[in-house]
XYZ file of N, CA and C in Angstrom:
669
model
N 174.162 86.977 107.463
C 175.459 87.576 107.787
C 175.327 89.102 107.895
N 174.666 89.734 106.887
C 174.526 91.189 106.881
C 173.705 91.638 108.089
N 172.585 90.941 108.352
C 171.754 91.331 109.486
C 172.493 91.202 110.808
N 173.285 90.110 110.916
C 174.058 89.866 112.125
C 175.073 90.998 112.359
N 175.704 91.435 111.264
C 176.690 92.510 111.361
C 176.024 93.801 111.783
N 174.869 94.115 111.175
C 174.147 95.350 111.521
C 173.722 95.357 112.973
N 173.172 94.203 113.425
C 172.741 94.102 114.822
C 173.908 94.274 115.771
N 175.028 93.678 115.448
C 176.225 93.794 116.294
C 176.724 95.231 116.326
N 176.697 95.877 115.160
C 177.148 97.278 115.077
C 176.272 98.184 115.940
N 174.971 97.944 115.922
C 174.044 98.755 116.722
C 174.255 98.538 118.202
N 174.560 97.284 118.599
C 174.830 97.012 120.006
C 176.118 97.703 120.436
N 177.078 97.736 119.530
C 178.363 98.331 119.834
C 178.264 99.831 120.139
N 177.484 100.535 119.354
C 177.418 102.015 119.513
C 176.370 102.459 120.518
N 175.429 101.579 120.847
C 174.409 101.952 121.841
C 173.156 102.539 121.194
N 172.119 102.793 122.002
C 170.850 103.307 121.465
C 170.995 104.725 120.909
N 170.186 105.031 119.914
C 170.327 106.338 119.249
C 169.987 107.504 120.165
N 169.063 107.302 121.098
C 168.699 108.408 121.999
C 169.874 108.786 122.909
N 170.728 107.827 123.197
C 171.891 108.112 124.029
C 173.017 108.723 123.214
N 172.965 108.542 121.900
C 174.052 109.013 121.022
C 173.819 110.404 120.444
N 172.572 110.822 120.368
C 172.277 112.056 119.617
C 172.980 113.264 120.197
N 173.009 113.417 121.548
C 173.659 114.581 122.122
C 175.167 114.608 121.858
N 175.902 113.498 122.139
C 177.346 113.527 121.806
C 177.611 113.686 120.312
N 176.746 113.177 119.464
C 176.915 113.363 118.019
C 176.861 114.845 117.684
N 175.857 115.535 118.185
C 175.692 116.976 117.938
C 176.890 117.749 118.491
N 177.284 117.421 119.703
C 178.384 118.171 120.352
C 179.694 117.967 119.614
N 179.983 116.723 119.191
C 181.239 116.475 118.470
C 181.251 117.135 117.092
N 180.131 117.071 116.403
C 180.074 117.711 115.092
C 180.188 119.224 115.216
N 179.573 119.794 116.246
C 179.663 121.240 116.449
C 181.096 121.671 116.730
N 181.856 120.825 117.451
C 183.262 121.127 117.722
C 184.121 120.945 116.477
N 183.785 119.948 115.673
C 184.561 119.670 114.455
C 184.281 120.632 113.329
N 183.060 121.171 113.303
C 182.648 122.073 112.207
C 182.037 123.354 112.778
N 182.815 124.176 113.450
C 182.271 125.398 114.038
C 181.754 126.404 112.998
N 182.157 126.199 111.747
C 181.713 127.090 110.658
C 180.531 126.545 109.900
N 179.871 125.548 110.458
C 178.762 124.902 109.736
C 177.497 125.772 109.748
N 177.391 126.572 108.729
C 176.215 127.439 108.557
C 175.766 127.356 107.097
N 174.677 128.002 106.782
C 174.198 128.018 105.410
C 175.241 128.656 104.488
N 175.458 128.058 103.322
C 176.479 128.556 102.414
C 175.994 129.670 101.491
N 174.683 129.835 101.414
C 174.123 130.884 100.581
C 174.386 132.246 101.199
N 174.622 133.248 100.340
C 174.892 134.616 100.816
C 173.667 135.493 100.593
N 173.249 136.176 101.640
C 172.061 137.047 101.546
C 172.150 138.099 102.644
N 171.457 139.183 102.427
C 171.504 140.306 103.387
C 170.114 140.702 103.874
N 169.087 139.962 103.466
C 167.735 140.264 103.922
C 166.879 138.993 103.840
N 165.733 139.055 104.440
C 164.805 137.911 104.397
C 164.408 137.580 102.963
N 164.165 138.620 102.173
C 163.777 138.420 100.785
C 164.916 137.747 99.995
N 166.149 138.203 100.206
C 167.296 137.621 99.506
C 167.486 136.170 99.928
N 167.233 135.862 101.187
C 167.299 134.477 101.664
C 166.295 133.617 100.886
N 165.065 134.076 100.805
C 164.020 133.303 100.123
C 164.370 133.078 98.661
N 164.831 134.120 97.986
C 165.175 134.001 96.571
C 166.348 133.045 96.392
N 167.355 133.153 97.235
C 168.529 132.283 97.142
C 168.145 130.817 97.297
N 167.283 130.531 98.251
C 166.868 129.165 98.477
C 166.055 128.629 97.304
N 165.184 129.485 96.766
C 164.405 129.084 95.602
C 165.306 128.772 94.396
N 166.338 129.569 94.227
C 167.244 129.376 93.081
C 168.177 128.196 93.274
N 168.352 127.735 94.515
C 169.337 126.701 94.802
C 168.923 125.289 94.381
N 167.658 125.113 93.988
C 167.202 123.794 93.542
C 167.992 123.326 92.311
N 168.497 122.115 92.376
C 169.196 121.483 91.240
C 170.434 122.242 90.794
N 171.087 122.934 91.718
C 172.352 123.575 91.388
C 173.153 123.737 92.664
N 174.354 124.303 92.578
C 175.197 124.417 93.761
C 175.020 125.784 94.421
N 175.346 125.845 95.694
C 175.275 127.108 96.434
C 176.278 128.110 95.855
N 177.433 127.605 95.428
C 178.450 128.475 94.832
C 177.894 129.147 93.589
N 177.222 128.395 92.748
C 176.639 128.947 91.533
C 175.567 129.992 91.862
N 174.721 129.682 92.831
C 173.656 130.620 93.244
C 174.282 131.928 93.732
N 175.323 131.835 94.546
C 175.967 133.046 95.075
C 176.544 133.905 93.976
N 177.069 133.265 92.938
C 177.622 134.020 91.810
C 176.524 134.754 91.069
N 175.364 134.123 90.914
C 174.240 134.745 90.212
C 173.632 135.853 91.061
N 173.421 135.589 92.332
C 172.726 136.583 93.187
C 173.599 137.802 93.501
N 174.885 137.693 93.330
C 175.741 138.853 93.556
C 175.308 140.036 92.713
N 174.944 139.753 91.458
C 174.431 140.810 90.583
C 172.924 140.965 90.698
N 172.244 139.838 90.884
C 170.783 139.852 90.937
C 170.256 140.783 92.034
N 170.888 140.712 93.218
C 170.370 141.472 94.343
C 170.679 142.958 94.260
N 171.536 143.337 93.316
C 171.759 144.774 93.078
C 170.575 145.327 92.253
N 170.092 144.498 91.349
C 169.013 144.905 90.430
C 167.638 144.711 91.063
N 167.446 143.639 91.808
C 166.130 143.318 92.386
C 166.232 143.445 93.897
N 165.660 144.503 94.438
C 165.744 144.760 95.886
C 164.427 144.536 96.609
N 163.304 144.672 95.899
C 161.992 144.535 96.523
C 161.141 143.562 95.706
N 160.068 143.019 96.276
C 159.210 142.133 95.514
C 158.718 142.782 94.196
N 158.449 144.105 94.261
C 157.947 144.795 93.075
C 158.940 144.731 91.925
N 160.230 144.707 92.230
C 161.250 144.705 91.182
C 161.183 143.467 90.307
N 160.813 142.334 90.913
C 160.750 141.071 90.151
C 159.530 141.053 89.213
N 158.560 141.908 89.502
C 157.353 141.980 88.678
C 157.414 143.121 87.679
N 158.401 143.995 87.845
C 158.489 145.187 86.996
C 159.180 144.913 85.660
N 159.855 143.780 85.543
C 160.556 143.447 84.292
C 159.785 142.347 83.556
N 159.984 142.240 82.241
C 159.353 141.152 81.518
C 159.883 139.794 82.001
N 159.059 138.758 81.976
C 159.514 137.429 82.434
C 160.800 136.994 81.754
N 160.944 137.326 80.490
C 162.155 136.904 79.742
C 163.421 137.553 80.306
N 163.303 138.764 80.804
C 164.454 139.438 81.391
C 164.895 138.768 82.703
N 163.912 138.428 83.518
C 164.222 137.728 84.779
C 164.828 136.359 84.463
N 164.290 135.686 83.453
C 164.838 134.387 83.060
C 166.320 134.497 82.671
N 166.648 135.539 81.926
C 168.048 135.755 81.540
C 168.929 136.011 82.757
N 168.383 136.728 83.710
C 169.176 137.102 84.883
C 169.456 135.904 85.792
N 168.618 134.866 85.746
C 168.850 133.686 86.597
C 169.185 132.455 85.781
N 169.470 132.654 84.494
C 169.698 131.552 83.544
C 170.698 130.527 84.079
N 171.775 130.998 84.667
C 172.875 130.103 85.065
C 172.490 129.144 86.201
N 171.388 129.388 86.862
C 171.003 128.495 87.963
C 170.248 127.253 87.450
N 169.953 127.221 86.145
C 169.247 126.084 85.588
C 167.734 126.162 85.847
N 166.950 125.446 85.040
C 165.488 125.442 85.169
C 164.959 126.865 85.336
N 165.557 127.773 84.543
C 165.313 129.199 84.737
C 163.875 129.617 84.459
N 163.200 128.939 83.541
C 161.811 129.317 83.246
C 160.916 128.998 84.437
N 161.064 127.761 84.979
C 160.253 127.394 86.138
C 160.567 128.257 87.334
N 161.855 128.562 87.536
C 162.249 129.382 88.673
C 161.761 130.821 88.548
N 161.833 131.353 87.327
C 161.337 132.731 87.114
C 159.837 132.798 87.375
N 159.105 131.789 86.925
C 157.665 131.736 87.146
C 157.359 131.643 88.645
N 158.137 130.811 89.360
C 157.922 130.660 90.790
C 158.262 131.961 91.532
N 159.338 132.614 91.113
C 159.745 133.868 91.753
C 158.649 134.925 91.579
N 158.145 135.076 90.362
C 157.127 136.097 90.103
C 155.846 135.776 90.893
N 155.472 134.502 90.924
C 154.278 134.134 91.669
C 154.442 134.375 93.166
N 155.645 134.075 93.659
C 155.946 134.303 95.064
C 155.889 135.772 95.405
N 156.493 136.596 94.560
C 156.521 138.043 94.824
C 155.102 138.626 94.809
N 154.289 138.117 93.897
C 152.905 138.596 93.812
C 152.142 138.258 95.088
N 152.324 137.023 95.587
C 151.617 136.603 96.783
C 152.154 137.353 98.027
N 153.438 137.610 98.063
C 154.025 138.370 99.182
C 153.373 139.747 99.254
N 153.192 140.371 98.088
C 152.605 141.719 98.053
C 151.120 141.680 98.398
N 150.424 140.666 97.909
C 148.960 140.597 98.080
C 148.560 140.198 99.496
N 149.346 139.324 100.121
C 148.884 138.750 101.387
C 149.811 138.984 102.581
N 151.050 139.382 102.316
C 151.992 139.510 103.441
C 152.665 140.879 103.495
N 152.058 141.869 102.868
C 152.594 143.235 102.887
C 154.036 143.297 102.381
N 154.385 142.403 101.480
C 155.721 142.410 100.895
C 156.795 141.804 101.764
N 156.402 141.265 102.937
C 157.349 140.685 103.876
C 157.353 139.153 103.760
N 158.510 138.541 104.037
C 158.614 137.078 103.994
C 158.087 136.505 105.299
N 157.062 135.657 105.247
C 156.533 135.067 106.473
C 157.518 134.056 107.077
N 157.392 133.799 108.358
C 158.308 132.868 109.026
C 157.621 131.561 109.407
N 156.307 131.498 109.275
C 155.582 130.272 109.626
C 155.574 129.304 108.456
N 155.787 128.037 108.766
C 155.886 127.000 107.737
C 154.633 126.923 106.892
N 153.480 126.990 107.544
C 152.198 126.863 106.815
C 151.977 128.038 105.849
N 152.587 129.161 106.130
C 152.480 130.317 105.232
C 153.505 130.209 104.093
N 154.704 129.790 104.450
C 155.772 129.682 103.445
C 155.441 128.675 102.339
N 154.838 127.553 102.721
C 154.545 126.519 101.702
C 153.427 126.939 100.751
N 152.751 128.025 101.048
C 151.732 128.542 100.115
C 152.365 129.321 98.978
N 153.632 129.721 99.153
C 154.301 130.501 98.093
C 154.672 129.600 96.930
N 154.452 130.029 95.694
C 154.786 129.217 94.535
C 156.285 128.796 94.528
N 156.512 127.506 94.309
C 157.890 127.007 94.249
C 158.489 126.675 95.594
N 157.729 126.931 96.673
C 158.252 126.669 98.035
C 157.650 125.374 98.556
N 158.441 124.311 98.561
C 158.020 123.041 99.156
C 158.499 123.004 100.598
N 158.254 121.898 101.283
C 158.565 121.817 102.704
C 160.063 122.024 102.996
N 160.922 121.441 102.188
C 162.365 121.587 102.433
C 162.774 123.073 102.358
N 162.328 123.747 101.299
C 162.637 125.181 101.144
C 162.091 125.969 102.331
N 160.855 125.675 102.703
C 160.220 126.379 103.837
C 161.012 126.143 105.104
N 161.469 124.932 105.330
C 162.244 124.608 106.522
C 163.545 125.395 106.577
N 164.212 125.511 105.424
C 165.467 126.259 105.355
C 165.222 127.718 105.716
N 164.217 128.315 105.081
C 163.915 129.738 105.314
C 163.501 129.959 106.758
N 162.598 129.149 107.282
C 162.134 129.318 108.666
C 163.287 129.207 109.649
N 164.155 128.233 109.432
C 165.297 128.026 110.343
C 166.233 129.230 110.335
N 166.499 129.755 109.145
C 167.401 130.909 109.043
C 166.784 132.189 109.609
N 165.459 132.213 109.673
C 164.754 133.365 110.265
C 164.597 133.204 111.775
N 165.160 132.112 112.301
C 165.105 131.881 113.746
C 163.802 131.245 114.195
N 163.050 130.646 113.260
C 161.762 130.066 113.590
C 161.680 128.620 113.131
N 162.707 127.812 113.427
C 162.735 126.411 112.957
C 161.536 125.650 113.461
N 160.780 125.089 112.514
C 159.577 124.319 112.834
C 159.682 122.895 112.330
N 160.828 122.588 111.750
C 161.095 121.258 111.232
C 162.593 121.104 111.043
N 162.992 119.992 110.419
C 164.407 119.726 110.175
C 164.618 119.528 108.676
N 165.523 120.284 108.111
C 165.810 120.185 106.681
C 166.415 118.819 106.361
N 165.861 118.172 105.357
C 166.398 116.872 104.932
C 166.824 116.976 103.475
N 168.156 117.060 103.271
C 168.699 117.010 101.909
C 169.437 115.703 101.738
N 170.208 115.558 100.670
C 170.860 114.263 100.403
C 171.888 113.925 101.488
N 172.617 114.940 101.994
C 173.599 114.681 103.048
C 172.916 114.264 104.326
N 171.862 114.980 104.715
C 171.137 114.672 105.952
C 170.536 113.273 105.862
N 169.963 112.933 104.716
C 169.405 111.593 104.553
C 170.492 110.518 104.697
N 171.600 110.690 103.991
C 172.650 109.665 103.977
C 173.265 109.507 105.381
N 173.613 110.593 106.023
C 174.272 110.512 107.330
C 173.317 110.034 108.419
N 172.056 110.435 108.350
C 171.082 109.962 109.328
C 170.916 108.453 109.234
N 170.931 107.952 108.023
C 170.830 106.515 107.829
C 172.091 105.800 108.307
N 173.241 106.328 107.978
C 174.510 105.717 108.397
C 174.651 105.699 109.907
N 174.179 106.766 110.564
C 174.273 106.853 112.009
C 173.189 106.031 112.717
N 172.306 105.447 111.942
C 171.251 104.617 112.526
C 170.135 105.402 113.175
N 169.987 106.660 112.749
C 168.921 107.495 113.303
C 167.584 107.298 112.572
N 167.635 106.715 111.397
C 166.422 106.420 110.630
C 166.696 105.277 109.656
N 165.637 104.568 109.324
C 165.739 103.534 108.292
C 164.906 103.927 107.082
N 164.307 105.103 107.147
C 163.414 105.558 106.086
C 164.180 106.089 104.887
N 163.505 106.136 103.758
C 164.054 106.723 102.514
C 163.323 108.000 102.157
N 162.064 108.107 102.516
C 161.245 109.273 102.200
C 161.644 110.443 103.116
N 161.947 111.623 102.524
C 162.383 112.754 103.323
C 161.427 113.158 104.430
N 160.135 113.088 104.164
C 159.138 113.450 105.184
C 159.205 112.501 106.371
N 159.361 111.202 106.094
C 159.451 110.217 107.179
C 160.787 110.330 107.928
N 161.846 110.662 107.180
C 163.160 110.881 107.826
C 163.048 112.076 108.780
N 162.430 113.149 108.292
C 162.272 114.347 109.148
C 161.496 114.002 110.405
N 160.455 113.182 110.254
C 159.651 112.812 111.409
C 160.492 112.053 112.450
N 161.318 111.127 111.957
C 162.196 110.364 112.866
C 163.180 111.291 113.579
N 163.750 112.245 112.825
C 164.727 113.165 113.405
C 164.088 114.102 114.404
N 162.869 114.547 114.131
C 162.179 115.462 115.044
C 161.931 114.785 116.397
N 161.706 113.483 116.372
C 161.486 112.759 117.636
C 162.793 112.552 118.405
N 163.908 112.660 117.708
C 165.217 112.341 118.299
C 166.029 113.598 118.681
N 166.087 114.567 117.743
C 166.931 115.742 117.918
C 166.216 116.735 118.831
N 166.897 117.245 119.875
C 166.291 118.278 120.734
C 165.853 119.475 119.914
N 164.705 119.989 120.201
C 164.138 121.083 119.363
C 165.074 122.295 119.234
N 165.807 122.694 120.275
C 166.726 123.834 120.114
C 167.825 123.594 119.058
N 168.021 122.321 118.682
C 169.066 121.983 117.701
C 168.517 121.732 116.293
N 167.205 121.904 116.120
C 166.624 121.613 114.802
C 167.237 122.455 113.685
N 167.599 123.690 113.971
C 168.132 124.572 112.921
C 169.570 124.193 112.559
N 170.399 123.925 113.559
C 171.825 123.669 113.278
C 172.156 122.232 112.917
N 171.308 121.288 113.344
C 171.588 119.876 113.084
C 171.799 119.570 111.608
N 170.946 120.032 110.687
C 171.185 119.763 109.269
C 172.511 120.347 108.790
N 172.874 121.546 109.215
C 174.143 122.139 108.778
C 175.319 121.288 109.228
N 175.237 120.752 110.439
C 176.323 119.911 110.938
C 176.484 118.646 110.093
N 175.367 118.026 109.735
C 175.424 116.813 108.908
C 175.882 117.161 107.487
N 175.412 118.278 106.962
C 175.774 118.655 105.585
C 177.265 118.894 105.483
N 177.835 119.655 106.418
C 179.269 119.950 106.352
C 180.110 118.712 106.633
N 179.642 117.859 107.562
C 180.366 116.619 107.843
C 180.282 115.699 106.626
N 179.146 115.707 105.925
C 178.980 114.895 104.717
C 179.874 115.367 103.579
N 180.111 116.657 103.503
C 180.963 117.214 102.471
C 182.447 116.957 102.746
N 182.824 117.032 104.024
C 184.231 117.016 104.377
C 184.751 115.613 104.775
N 183.914 114.832 105.415
C 184.383 113.568 105.983
C 183.569 112.353 105.519
N 182.258 112.389 105.812
C 181.385 111.252 105.481
C 180.913 111.345 104.045
N 181.860 111.241 103.145
C 181.590 111.392 101.705
C 180.834 110.146 101.221
N 179.966 110.341 100.249
C 179.064 109.284 99.826
C 179.761 107.998 99.451
N 180.697 108.065 98.519
C 181.315 106.837 98.005
C 182.564 106.445 98.747
N 183.193 107.371 99.440
C 184.438 107.046 100.127
C 184.500 107.746 101.478
N 183.672 107.293 102.453
C 183.687 107.937 103.765
C 185.057 107.775 104.448
N 185.511 108.851 105.063
C 186.825 108.836 105.726
C 186.631 108.475 107.200
N 186.252 107.223 107.435
C 185.927 106.795 108.792
C 187.105 106.948 109.758
N 188.330 106.779 109.226
C 189.507 106.885 110.103
C 189.722 108.303 110.614
N 189.105 109.310 109.921
C 189.228 110.695 110.355
C 187.999 111.201 111.092
N 186.998 110.333 111.246
C 185.674 110.761 111.718
C 185.617 110.838 113.243
N 185.100 111.950 113.735
C 184.947 112.116 115.191
C 183.791 111.298 115.740
N 183.004 110.701 114.832
C 181.848 109.905 115.254
C 182.081 108.385 115.114
N 183.302 107.980 114.838
C 183.577 106.581 114.525
C 183.036 105.621 115.563
N 183.196 105.950 116.861
C 182.728 105.049 117.904
C 181.234 105.152 118.195
N 180.570 106.119 117.523
C 179.142 106.319 117.710
C 178.322 105.918 116.490
N 179.033 105.491 115.449
C 178.358 105.222 114.154
C 178.371 103.731 113.829
N 177.186 103.126 113.696
C 177.118 101.692 113.363
C 177.643 101.363 111.979
N 177.775 102.369 111.101
C 178.281 102.127 109.767
C 179.800 102.349 109.670
N 180.438 102.748 110.782
C 181.868 103.052 110.744
C 182.713 101.841 110.381
N 183.716 102.088 109.571
C 184.672 101.038 109.199
C 185.926 101.116 110.024
N 185.922 102.073 110.942
C 187.103 102.305 111.767
C 186.668 102.461 113.209
N 186.992 101.502 114.059
C 186.566 101.540 115.445
C 187.820 101.667 116.344
């Protein structure tokens, strides 16, 4: 019964390659403000904000960095204070010891190998302590050098609901999306799904009756 329903739903909405462009266009119209929620004024502040955002909310990070970025302006500033002081300054973001260690290691490597500048290439970003592929993708995309597609919980959930992937592993989901999403849209596509996931396609109670993608989504309860 379940398989029959899924197959019928997929036939109803059509192939994913035919749906991806209207999905992007409708989401862009519905969420014109869909951009990164973190606040930053430089490449370095972007990198720090993304590093601090692990396991906490963007709102919380913005509250912490409002003061943090007044005190720490250059990579050298993060190394000029005792580790315990930096830990106190980022305490509210959680996992502060690991994050402080990653920040200091990152700043050291930036100074040693990148002249204190944040690199934009994915293979360089992932060499920085605490920077995994998701973090690197976020930073690269915001620097205008998207080389992949950010996969967070919203992107995973909505990509699965839209029938764009059947994978659970973020790396495999990204691979599926890269084959489907036009490269010029790699940077904005995750933002569109994230904001739609927050506002409409909520995890436990999706508002299908309000969704602009209802006729394009095999998981829609409202046709």
